[in-house]
mmCIF file of C-alpha atoms and ligand atoms in Angstrom:
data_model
loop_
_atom_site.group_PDB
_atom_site.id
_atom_site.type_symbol
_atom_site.label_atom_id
_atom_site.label_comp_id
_atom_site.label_asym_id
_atom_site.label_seq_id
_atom_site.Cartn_x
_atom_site.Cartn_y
_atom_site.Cartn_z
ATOM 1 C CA UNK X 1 -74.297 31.682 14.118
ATOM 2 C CA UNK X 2 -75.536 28.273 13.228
ATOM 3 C CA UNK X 3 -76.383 25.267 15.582
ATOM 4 C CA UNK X 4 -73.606 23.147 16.424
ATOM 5 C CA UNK X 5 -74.111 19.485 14.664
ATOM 6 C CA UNK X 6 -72.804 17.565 17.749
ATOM 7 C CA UNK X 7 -72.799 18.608 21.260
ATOM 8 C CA UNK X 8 -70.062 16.285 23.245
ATOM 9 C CA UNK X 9 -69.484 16.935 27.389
ATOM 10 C CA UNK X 10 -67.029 15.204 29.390
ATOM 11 C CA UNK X 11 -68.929 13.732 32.230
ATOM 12 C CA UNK X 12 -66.128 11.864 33.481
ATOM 13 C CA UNK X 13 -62.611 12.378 32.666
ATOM 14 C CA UNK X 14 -60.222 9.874 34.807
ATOM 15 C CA UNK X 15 -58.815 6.403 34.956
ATOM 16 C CA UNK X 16 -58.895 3.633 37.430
ATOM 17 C CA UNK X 17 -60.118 5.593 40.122
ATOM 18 C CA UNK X 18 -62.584 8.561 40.656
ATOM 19 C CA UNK X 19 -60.830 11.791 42.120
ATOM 20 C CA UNK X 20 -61.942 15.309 43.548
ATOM 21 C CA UNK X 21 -61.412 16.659 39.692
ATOM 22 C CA UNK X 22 -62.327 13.923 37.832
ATOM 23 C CA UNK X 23 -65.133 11.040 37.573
ATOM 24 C CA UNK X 24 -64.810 8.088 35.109
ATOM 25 C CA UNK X 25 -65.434 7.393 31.717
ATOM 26 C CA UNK X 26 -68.509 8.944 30.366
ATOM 27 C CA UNK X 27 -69.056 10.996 27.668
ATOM 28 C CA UNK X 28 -72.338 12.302 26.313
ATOM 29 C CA UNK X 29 -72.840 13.263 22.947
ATOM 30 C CA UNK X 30 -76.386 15.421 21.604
ATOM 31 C CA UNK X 31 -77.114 15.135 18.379
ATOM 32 C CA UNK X 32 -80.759 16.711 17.055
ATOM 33 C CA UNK X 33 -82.618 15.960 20.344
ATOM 34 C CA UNK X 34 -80.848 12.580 20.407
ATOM 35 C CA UNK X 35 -78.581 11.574 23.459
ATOM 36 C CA UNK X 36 -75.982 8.948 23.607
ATOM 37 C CA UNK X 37 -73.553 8.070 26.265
ATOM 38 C CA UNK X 38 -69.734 6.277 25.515
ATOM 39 C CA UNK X 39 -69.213 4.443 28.300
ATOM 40 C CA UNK X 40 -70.983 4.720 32.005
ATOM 41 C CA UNK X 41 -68.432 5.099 34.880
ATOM 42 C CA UNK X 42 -69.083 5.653 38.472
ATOM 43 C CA UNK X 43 -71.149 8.366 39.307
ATOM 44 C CA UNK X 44 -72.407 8.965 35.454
ATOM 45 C CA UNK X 45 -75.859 10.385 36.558
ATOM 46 C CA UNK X 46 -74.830 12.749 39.114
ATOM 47 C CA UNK X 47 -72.049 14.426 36.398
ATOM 48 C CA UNK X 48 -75.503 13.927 33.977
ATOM 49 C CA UNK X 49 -77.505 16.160 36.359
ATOM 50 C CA UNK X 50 -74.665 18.550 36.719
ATOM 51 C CA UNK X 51 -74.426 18.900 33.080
ATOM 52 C CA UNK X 52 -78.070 19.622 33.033
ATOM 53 C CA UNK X 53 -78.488 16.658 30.902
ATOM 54 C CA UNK X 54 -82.205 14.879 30.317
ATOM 55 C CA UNK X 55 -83.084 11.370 30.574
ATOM 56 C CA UNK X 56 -86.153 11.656 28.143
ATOM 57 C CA UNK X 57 -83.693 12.579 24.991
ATOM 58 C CA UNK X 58 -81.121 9.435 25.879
ATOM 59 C CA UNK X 59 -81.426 7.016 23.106
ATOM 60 C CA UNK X 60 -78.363 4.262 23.766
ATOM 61 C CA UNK X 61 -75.396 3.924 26.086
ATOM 62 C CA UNK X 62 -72.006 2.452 24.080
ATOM 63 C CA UNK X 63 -69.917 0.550 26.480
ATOM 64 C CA UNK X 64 -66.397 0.399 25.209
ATOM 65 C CA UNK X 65 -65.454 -2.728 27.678
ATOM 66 C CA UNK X 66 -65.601 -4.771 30.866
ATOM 67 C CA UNK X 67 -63.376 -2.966 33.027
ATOM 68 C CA UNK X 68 -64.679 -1.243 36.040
ATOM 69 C CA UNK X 69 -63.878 2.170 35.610
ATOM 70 C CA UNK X 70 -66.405 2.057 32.751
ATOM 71 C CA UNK X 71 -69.267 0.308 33.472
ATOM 72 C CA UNK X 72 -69.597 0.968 37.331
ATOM 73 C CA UNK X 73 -71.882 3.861 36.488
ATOM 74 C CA UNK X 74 -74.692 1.772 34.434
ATOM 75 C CA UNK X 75 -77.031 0.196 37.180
ATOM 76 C CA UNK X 76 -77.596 2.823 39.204
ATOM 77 C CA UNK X 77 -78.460 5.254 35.651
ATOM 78 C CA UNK X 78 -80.445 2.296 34.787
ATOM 79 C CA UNK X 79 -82.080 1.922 38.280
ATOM 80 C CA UNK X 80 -82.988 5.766 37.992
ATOM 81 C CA UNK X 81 -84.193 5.556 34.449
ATOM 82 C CA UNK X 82 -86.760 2.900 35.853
ATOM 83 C CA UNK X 83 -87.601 5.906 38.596
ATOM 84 C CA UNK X 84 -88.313 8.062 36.294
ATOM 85 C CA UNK X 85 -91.086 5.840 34.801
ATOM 86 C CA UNK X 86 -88.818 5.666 31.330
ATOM 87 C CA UNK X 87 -91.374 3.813 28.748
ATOM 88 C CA UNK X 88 -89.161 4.226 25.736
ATOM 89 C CA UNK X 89 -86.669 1.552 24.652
ATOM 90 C CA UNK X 90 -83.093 1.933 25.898
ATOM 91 C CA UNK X 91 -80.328 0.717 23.433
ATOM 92 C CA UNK X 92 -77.177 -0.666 25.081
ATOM 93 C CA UNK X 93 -74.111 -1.426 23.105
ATOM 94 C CA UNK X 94 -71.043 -3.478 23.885
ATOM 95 C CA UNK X 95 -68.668 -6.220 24.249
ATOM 96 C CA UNK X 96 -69.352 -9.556 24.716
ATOM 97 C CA UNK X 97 -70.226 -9.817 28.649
ATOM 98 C CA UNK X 98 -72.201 -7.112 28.904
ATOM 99 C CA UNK X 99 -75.716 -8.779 28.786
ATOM 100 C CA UNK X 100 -74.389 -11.102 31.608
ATOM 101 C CA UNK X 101 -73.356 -7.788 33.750
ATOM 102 C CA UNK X 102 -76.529 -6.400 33.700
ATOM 103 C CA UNK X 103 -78.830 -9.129 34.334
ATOM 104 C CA UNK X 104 -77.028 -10.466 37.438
ATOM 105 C CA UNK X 105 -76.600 -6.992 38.651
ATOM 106 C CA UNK X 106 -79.956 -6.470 38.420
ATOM 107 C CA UNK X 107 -80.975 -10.057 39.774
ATOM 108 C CA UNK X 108 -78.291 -9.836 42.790
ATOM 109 C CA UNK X 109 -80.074 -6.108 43.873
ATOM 110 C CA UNK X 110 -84.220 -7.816 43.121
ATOM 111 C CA UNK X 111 -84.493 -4.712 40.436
ATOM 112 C CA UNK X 112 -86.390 -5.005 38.046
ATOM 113 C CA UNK X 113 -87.119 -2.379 34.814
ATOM 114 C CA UNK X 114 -90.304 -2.072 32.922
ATOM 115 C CA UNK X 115 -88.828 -0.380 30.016
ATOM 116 C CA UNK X 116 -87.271 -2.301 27.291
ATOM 117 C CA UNK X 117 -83.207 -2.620 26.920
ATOM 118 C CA UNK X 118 -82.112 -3.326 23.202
ATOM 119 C CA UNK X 119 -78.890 -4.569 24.295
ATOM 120 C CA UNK X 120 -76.440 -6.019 21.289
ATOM 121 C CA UNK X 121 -73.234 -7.306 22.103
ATOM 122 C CA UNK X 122 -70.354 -6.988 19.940
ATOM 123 C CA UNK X 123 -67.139 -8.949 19.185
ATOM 124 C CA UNK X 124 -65.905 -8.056 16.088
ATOM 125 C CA UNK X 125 -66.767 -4.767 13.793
ATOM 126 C CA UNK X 126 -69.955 -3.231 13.353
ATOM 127 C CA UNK X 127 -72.856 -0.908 12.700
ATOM 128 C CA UNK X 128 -74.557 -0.503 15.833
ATOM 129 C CA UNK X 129 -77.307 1.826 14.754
ATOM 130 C CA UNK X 130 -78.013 3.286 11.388
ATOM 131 C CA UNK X 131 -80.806 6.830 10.520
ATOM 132 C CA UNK X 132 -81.176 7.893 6.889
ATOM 133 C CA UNK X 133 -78.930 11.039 8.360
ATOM 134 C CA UNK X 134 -76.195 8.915 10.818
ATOM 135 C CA UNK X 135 -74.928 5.497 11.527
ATOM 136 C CA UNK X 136 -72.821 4.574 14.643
ATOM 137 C CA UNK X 137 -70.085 2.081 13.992
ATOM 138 C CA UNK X 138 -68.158 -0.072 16.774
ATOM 139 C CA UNK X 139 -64.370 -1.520 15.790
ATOM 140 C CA UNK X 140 -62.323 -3.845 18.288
ATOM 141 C CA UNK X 141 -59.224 -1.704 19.712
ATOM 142 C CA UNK X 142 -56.131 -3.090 21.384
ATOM 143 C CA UNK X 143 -56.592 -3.355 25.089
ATOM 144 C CA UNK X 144 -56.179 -5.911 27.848
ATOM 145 C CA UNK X 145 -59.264 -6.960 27.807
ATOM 146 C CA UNK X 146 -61.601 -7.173 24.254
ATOM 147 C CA UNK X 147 -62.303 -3.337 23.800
ATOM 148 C CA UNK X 148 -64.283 -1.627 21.304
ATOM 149 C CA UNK X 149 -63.966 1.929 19.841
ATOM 150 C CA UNK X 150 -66.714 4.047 18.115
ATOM 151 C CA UNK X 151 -67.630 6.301 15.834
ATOM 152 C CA UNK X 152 -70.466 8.238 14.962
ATOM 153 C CA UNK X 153 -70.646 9.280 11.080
ATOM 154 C CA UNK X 154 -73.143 11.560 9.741
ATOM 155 C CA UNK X 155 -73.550 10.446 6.023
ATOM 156 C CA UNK X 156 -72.844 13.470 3.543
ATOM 157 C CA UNK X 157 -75.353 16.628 3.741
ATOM 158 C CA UNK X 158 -76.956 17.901 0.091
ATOM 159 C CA UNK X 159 -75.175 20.730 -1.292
ATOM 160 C CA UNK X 160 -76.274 24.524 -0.803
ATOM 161 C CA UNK X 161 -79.300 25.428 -2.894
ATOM 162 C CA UNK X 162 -78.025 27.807 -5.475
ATOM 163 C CA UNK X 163 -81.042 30.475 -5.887
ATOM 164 C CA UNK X 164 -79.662 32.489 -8.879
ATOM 165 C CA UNK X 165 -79.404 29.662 -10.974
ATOM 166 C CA UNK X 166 -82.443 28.482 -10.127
ATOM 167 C CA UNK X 167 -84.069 31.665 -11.357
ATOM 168 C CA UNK X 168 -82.555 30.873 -14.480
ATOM 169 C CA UNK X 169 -83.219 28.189 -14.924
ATOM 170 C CA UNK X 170 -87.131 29.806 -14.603
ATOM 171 C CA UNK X 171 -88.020 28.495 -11.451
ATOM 172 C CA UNK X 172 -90.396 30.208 -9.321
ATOM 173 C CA UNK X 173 -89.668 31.006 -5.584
ATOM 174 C CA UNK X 174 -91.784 29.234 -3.852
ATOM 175 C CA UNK X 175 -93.324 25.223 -2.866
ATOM 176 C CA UNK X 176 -90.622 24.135 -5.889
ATOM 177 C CA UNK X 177 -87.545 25.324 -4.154
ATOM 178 C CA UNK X 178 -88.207 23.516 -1.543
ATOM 179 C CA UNK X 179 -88.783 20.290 -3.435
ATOM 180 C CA UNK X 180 -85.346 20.866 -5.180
ATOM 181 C CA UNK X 181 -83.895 21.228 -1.903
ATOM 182 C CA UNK X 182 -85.664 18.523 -0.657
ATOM 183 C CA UNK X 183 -84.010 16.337 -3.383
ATOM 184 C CA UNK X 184 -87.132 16.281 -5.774
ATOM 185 C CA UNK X 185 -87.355 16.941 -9.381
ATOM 186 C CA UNK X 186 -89.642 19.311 -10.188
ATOM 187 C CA UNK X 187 -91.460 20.448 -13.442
ATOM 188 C CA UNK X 188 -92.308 23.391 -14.691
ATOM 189 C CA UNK X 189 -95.336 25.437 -16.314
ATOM 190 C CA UNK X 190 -93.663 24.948 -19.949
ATOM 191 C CA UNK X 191 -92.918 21.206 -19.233
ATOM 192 C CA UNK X 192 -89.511 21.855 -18.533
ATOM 193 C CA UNK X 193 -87.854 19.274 -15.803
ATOM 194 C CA UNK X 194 -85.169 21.045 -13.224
ATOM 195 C CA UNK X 195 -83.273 18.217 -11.282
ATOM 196 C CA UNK X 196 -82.384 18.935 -8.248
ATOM 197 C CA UNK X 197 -78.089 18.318 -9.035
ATOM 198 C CA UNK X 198 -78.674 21.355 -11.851
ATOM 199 C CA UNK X 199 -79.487 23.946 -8.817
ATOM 200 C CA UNK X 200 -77.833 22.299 -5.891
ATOM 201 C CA UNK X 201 -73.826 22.613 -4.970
ATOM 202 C CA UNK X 202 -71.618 19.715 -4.055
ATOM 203 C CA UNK X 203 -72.310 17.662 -1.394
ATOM 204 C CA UNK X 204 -71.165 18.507 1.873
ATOM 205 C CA UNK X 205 -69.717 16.876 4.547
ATOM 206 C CA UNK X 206 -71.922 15.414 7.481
ATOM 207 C CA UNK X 207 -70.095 15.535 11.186
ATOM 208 C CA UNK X 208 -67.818 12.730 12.657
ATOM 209 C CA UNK X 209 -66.982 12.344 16.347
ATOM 210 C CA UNK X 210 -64.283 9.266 17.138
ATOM 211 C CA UNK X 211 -64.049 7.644 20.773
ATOM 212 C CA UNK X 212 -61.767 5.642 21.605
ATOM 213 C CA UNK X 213 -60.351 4.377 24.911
ATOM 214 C CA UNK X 214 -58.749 2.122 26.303
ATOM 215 C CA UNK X 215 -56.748 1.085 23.602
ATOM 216 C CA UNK X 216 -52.932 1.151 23.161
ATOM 217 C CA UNK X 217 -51.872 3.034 19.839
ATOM 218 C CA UNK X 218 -53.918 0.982 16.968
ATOM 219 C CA UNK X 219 -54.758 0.936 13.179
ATOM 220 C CA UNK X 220 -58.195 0.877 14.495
ATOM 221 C CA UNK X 221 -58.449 3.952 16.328
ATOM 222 C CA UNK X 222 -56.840 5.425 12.912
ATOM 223 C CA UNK X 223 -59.324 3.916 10.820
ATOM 224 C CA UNK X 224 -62.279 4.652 13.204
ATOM 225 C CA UNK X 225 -60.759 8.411 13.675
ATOM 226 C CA UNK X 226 -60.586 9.229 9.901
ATOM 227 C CA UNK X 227 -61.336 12.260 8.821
ATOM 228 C CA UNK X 228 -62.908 12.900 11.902
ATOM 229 C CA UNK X 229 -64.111 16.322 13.335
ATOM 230 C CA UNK X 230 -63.422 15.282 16.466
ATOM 231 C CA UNK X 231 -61.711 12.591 17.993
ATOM 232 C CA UNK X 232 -61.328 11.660 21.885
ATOM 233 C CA UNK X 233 -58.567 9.341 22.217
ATOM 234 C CA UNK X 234 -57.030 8.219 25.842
ATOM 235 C CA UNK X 235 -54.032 9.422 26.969
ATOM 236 C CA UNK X 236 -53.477 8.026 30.543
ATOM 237 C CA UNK X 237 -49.598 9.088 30.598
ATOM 238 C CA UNK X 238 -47.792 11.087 29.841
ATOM 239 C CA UNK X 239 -44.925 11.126 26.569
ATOM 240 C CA UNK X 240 -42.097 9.463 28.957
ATOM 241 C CA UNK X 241 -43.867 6.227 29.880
ATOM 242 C CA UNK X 242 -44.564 4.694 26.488
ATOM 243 C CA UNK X 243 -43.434 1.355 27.917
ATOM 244 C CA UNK X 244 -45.635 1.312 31.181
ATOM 245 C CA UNK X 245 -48.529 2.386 29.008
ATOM 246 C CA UNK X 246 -47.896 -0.570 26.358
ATOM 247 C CA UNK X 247 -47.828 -2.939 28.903
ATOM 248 C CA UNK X 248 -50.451 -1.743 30.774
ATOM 249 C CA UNK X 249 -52.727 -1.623 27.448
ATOM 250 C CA UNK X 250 -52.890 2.234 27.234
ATOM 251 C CA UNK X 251 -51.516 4.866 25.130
ATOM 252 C CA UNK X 252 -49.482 8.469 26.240
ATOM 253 C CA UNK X 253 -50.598 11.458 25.165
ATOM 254 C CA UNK X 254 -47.970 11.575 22.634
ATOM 255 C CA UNK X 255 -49.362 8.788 21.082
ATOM 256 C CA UNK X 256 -53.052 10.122 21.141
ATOM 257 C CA UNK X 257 -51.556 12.674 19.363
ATOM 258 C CA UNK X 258 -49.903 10.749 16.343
ATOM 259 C CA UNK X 259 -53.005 8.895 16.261
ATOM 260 C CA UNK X 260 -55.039 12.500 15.009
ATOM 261 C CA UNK X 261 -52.170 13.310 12.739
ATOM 262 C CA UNK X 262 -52.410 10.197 11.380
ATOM 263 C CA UNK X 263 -55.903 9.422 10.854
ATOM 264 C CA UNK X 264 -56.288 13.762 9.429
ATOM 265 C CA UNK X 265 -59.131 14.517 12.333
ATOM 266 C CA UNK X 266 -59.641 17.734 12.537
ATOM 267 C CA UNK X 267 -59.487 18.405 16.910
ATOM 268 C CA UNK X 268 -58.537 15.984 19.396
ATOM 269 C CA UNK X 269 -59.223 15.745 23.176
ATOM 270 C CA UNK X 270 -57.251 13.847 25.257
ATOM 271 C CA UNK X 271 -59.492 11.360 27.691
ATOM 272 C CA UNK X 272 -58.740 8.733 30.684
ATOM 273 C CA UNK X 273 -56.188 10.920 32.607
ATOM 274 C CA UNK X 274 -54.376 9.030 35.237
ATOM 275 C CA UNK X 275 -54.801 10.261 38.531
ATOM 276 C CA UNK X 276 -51.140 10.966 38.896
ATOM 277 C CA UNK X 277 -51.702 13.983 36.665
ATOM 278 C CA UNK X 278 -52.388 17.327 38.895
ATOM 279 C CA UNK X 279 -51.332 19.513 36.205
ATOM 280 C CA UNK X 280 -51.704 19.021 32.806
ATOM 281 C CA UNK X 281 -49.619 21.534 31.132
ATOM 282 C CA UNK X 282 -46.798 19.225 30.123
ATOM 283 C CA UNK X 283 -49.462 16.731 28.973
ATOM 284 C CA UNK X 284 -51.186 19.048 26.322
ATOM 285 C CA UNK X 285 -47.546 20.362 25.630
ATOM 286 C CA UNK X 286 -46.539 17.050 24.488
ATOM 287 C CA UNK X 287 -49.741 16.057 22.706
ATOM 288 C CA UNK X 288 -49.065 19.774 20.849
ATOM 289 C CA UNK X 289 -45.662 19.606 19.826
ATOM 290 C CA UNK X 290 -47.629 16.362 17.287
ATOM 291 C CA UNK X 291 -50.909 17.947 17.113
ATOM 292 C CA UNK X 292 -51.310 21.470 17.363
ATOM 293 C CA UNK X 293 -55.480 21.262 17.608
ATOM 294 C CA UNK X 294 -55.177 19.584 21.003
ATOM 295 C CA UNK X 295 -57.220 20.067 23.937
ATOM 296 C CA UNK X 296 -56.706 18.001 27.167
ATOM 297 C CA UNK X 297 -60.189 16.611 28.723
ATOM 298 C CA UNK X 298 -61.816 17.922 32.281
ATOM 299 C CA UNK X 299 -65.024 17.158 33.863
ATOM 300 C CA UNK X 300 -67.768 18.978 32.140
ATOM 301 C CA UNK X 301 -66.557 20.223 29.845
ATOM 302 C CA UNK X 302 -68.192 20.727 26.340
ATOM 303 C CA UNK X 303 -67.161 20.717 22.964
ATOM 304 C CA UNK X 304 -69.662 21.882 19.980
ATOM 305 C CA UNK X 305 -68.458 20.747 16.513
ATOM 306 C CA UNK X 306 -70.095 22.551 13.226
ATOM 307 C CA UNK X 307 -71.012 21.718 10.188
ATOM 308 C CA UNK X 308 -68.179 22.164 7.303
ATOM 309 C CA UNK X 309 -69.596 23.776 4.140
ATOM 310 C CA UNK X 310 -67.053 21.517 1.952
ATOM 311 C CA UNK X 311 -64.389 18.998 2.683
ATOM 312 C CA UNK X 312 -61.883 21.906 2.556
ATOM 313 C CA UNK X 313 -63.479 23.897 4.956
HETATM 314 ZN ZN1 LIG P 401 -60.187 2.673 31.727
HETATM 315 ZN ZN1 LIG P 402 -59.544 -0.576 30.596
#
């Protein structure tokens, strides 16, 4: 059993506001000792504690937009990260107005934090951060307010060293096998050059998580949700009450749904559940009559996507 690629738990699961069963918006996604946070509602850190989460591994919080329900959570994480003597930089992402809600927070309650905040603001499409093995890309959605999805893309993994035909092509086991897997050329004793494409399969496909909420049914959330492995998409009603969530700048679950199908991700998980929602059985039956590979968000819970061996697979 290999290690999952991506590690995503639900921290918060609601809309508007908290209940019992479920906090607001904040998911946290691992990634190779990395830790990133979409969105920060109320009450963040404590479901971060319960999910026996760190603060050393957290690299950057994305904020998808201005609205309460996601952002309410941000000081006080902040506050604590500042408790917890954090030296490292802290990335923050988001829309335009961001910057402004954390510095007069912070000068209304006399804080003040000795770590660094890399905070970027973002009003049309970007790349937020980029690795030599990831890059994270914001796109605007279609909210009430200026909203921005994400999407976090590992690029393509090499293809599977192929030992037998390395043998014959007279390589030794050994320091050179790892060079070819490595990428490097290598030569051999007679002179002989073996490049690493003459022992190494196809390439294979890095992992690709999608988030995006609040956003009524877009092209963007297609294009950001592409291929993905996994997508979280909102779904704050349910199939019946397509007109109350246009107008209200949401989507149904329905539409969540068409929105996978659509964009050929592989799982989705239905986010932002309005609190009118006890049970969700008719929910994820809806959202599965589109989408069979549908699961429908609660607090805490955790989803662990793998590496595909090819794009097939
Ligand atoms: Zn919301
Ligand atoms: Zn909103």
């Amino acid at each position: 059993v290999t290690a999952p690629a991506i590690t995503v738990t639900f921290l918060g699961t609601g809309s508007g506001v908290p209940s019992l069963h479920r906090n607001l918006a904040c998911v946290a996604l691992q990634r190779q000792g990395e830790l990133f946070l979409f969105d920060c509602g109320e009450a963040a850190q404590i479901q971060f504690r319960r999910a026996g989460l760190g603060f050393a591994p957290l690299v950057g919080i994305a904020v998808s937009h201005m609205h309460g329900d996601h952002v309410t959570g941000l000081l006080g994480l902040l506050m604590s990260l500042q408790m917890a003597d954090r030296e490292e930089v802290l990335e923050l992402y988001g829309p335009p107005g961001l910057a402004d809600y954390v510095e007069q927070s912070r000068q209304a309650l006399r804080t003040h934090f000795a770590y660094s905040i890399a905070l970027q603001e973002q009003g049309c499409a970007a790349v937020l951060r980029e690795t030599a093995s990831y890059r994270l890309l914001a796109a605007p959605l279609d909210h009430r307010v200026f909203c921005l999805g994400f999407r976090m893309e590992e690029f393509p993994r090499p293809g599977r060293f192929d030992v037998a035909v390395a043998r014959a092509r007279g390589v030794p086991p050994g320091p050179l096998f790892g060079q070819l897997q490595r990428g490097e050329a290598v030569t051999l004793a007679n002179g002989e050059v073996v490049r690493p494409d003459d022992v190494l399969g196809p390439l294979r496909p890095g992992a690709v998580i999608a988030y995006c909420t609040d956003t009524r049914p877009s092209a963007a959330s297609i294009e950001l949700a592409r291929g993905a492995d996994l997508l979280i998409h909102e779904g704050t009603f349910d199939a019946g009450m397509a007109h109350e969530a246009r107008r209200k700048g949401h989507s149904t679950v329905a539409d969540a749904a068409r929105i996978a199908r659509d964009a050929g991700a592989r799982q989705l998980v239905i986010t932002h559940i309005s609190p009118r929602y006890q049970d969700v059985g008719p929910l994820l039956a809806q959202a599965r009559a589109i989408f069979p590979e549908t699961r429908i968000a609660r607090d805490l819970m955790s989803v662990e996507v793998h590496h595909r061996e090819s794009a097939e697979g």
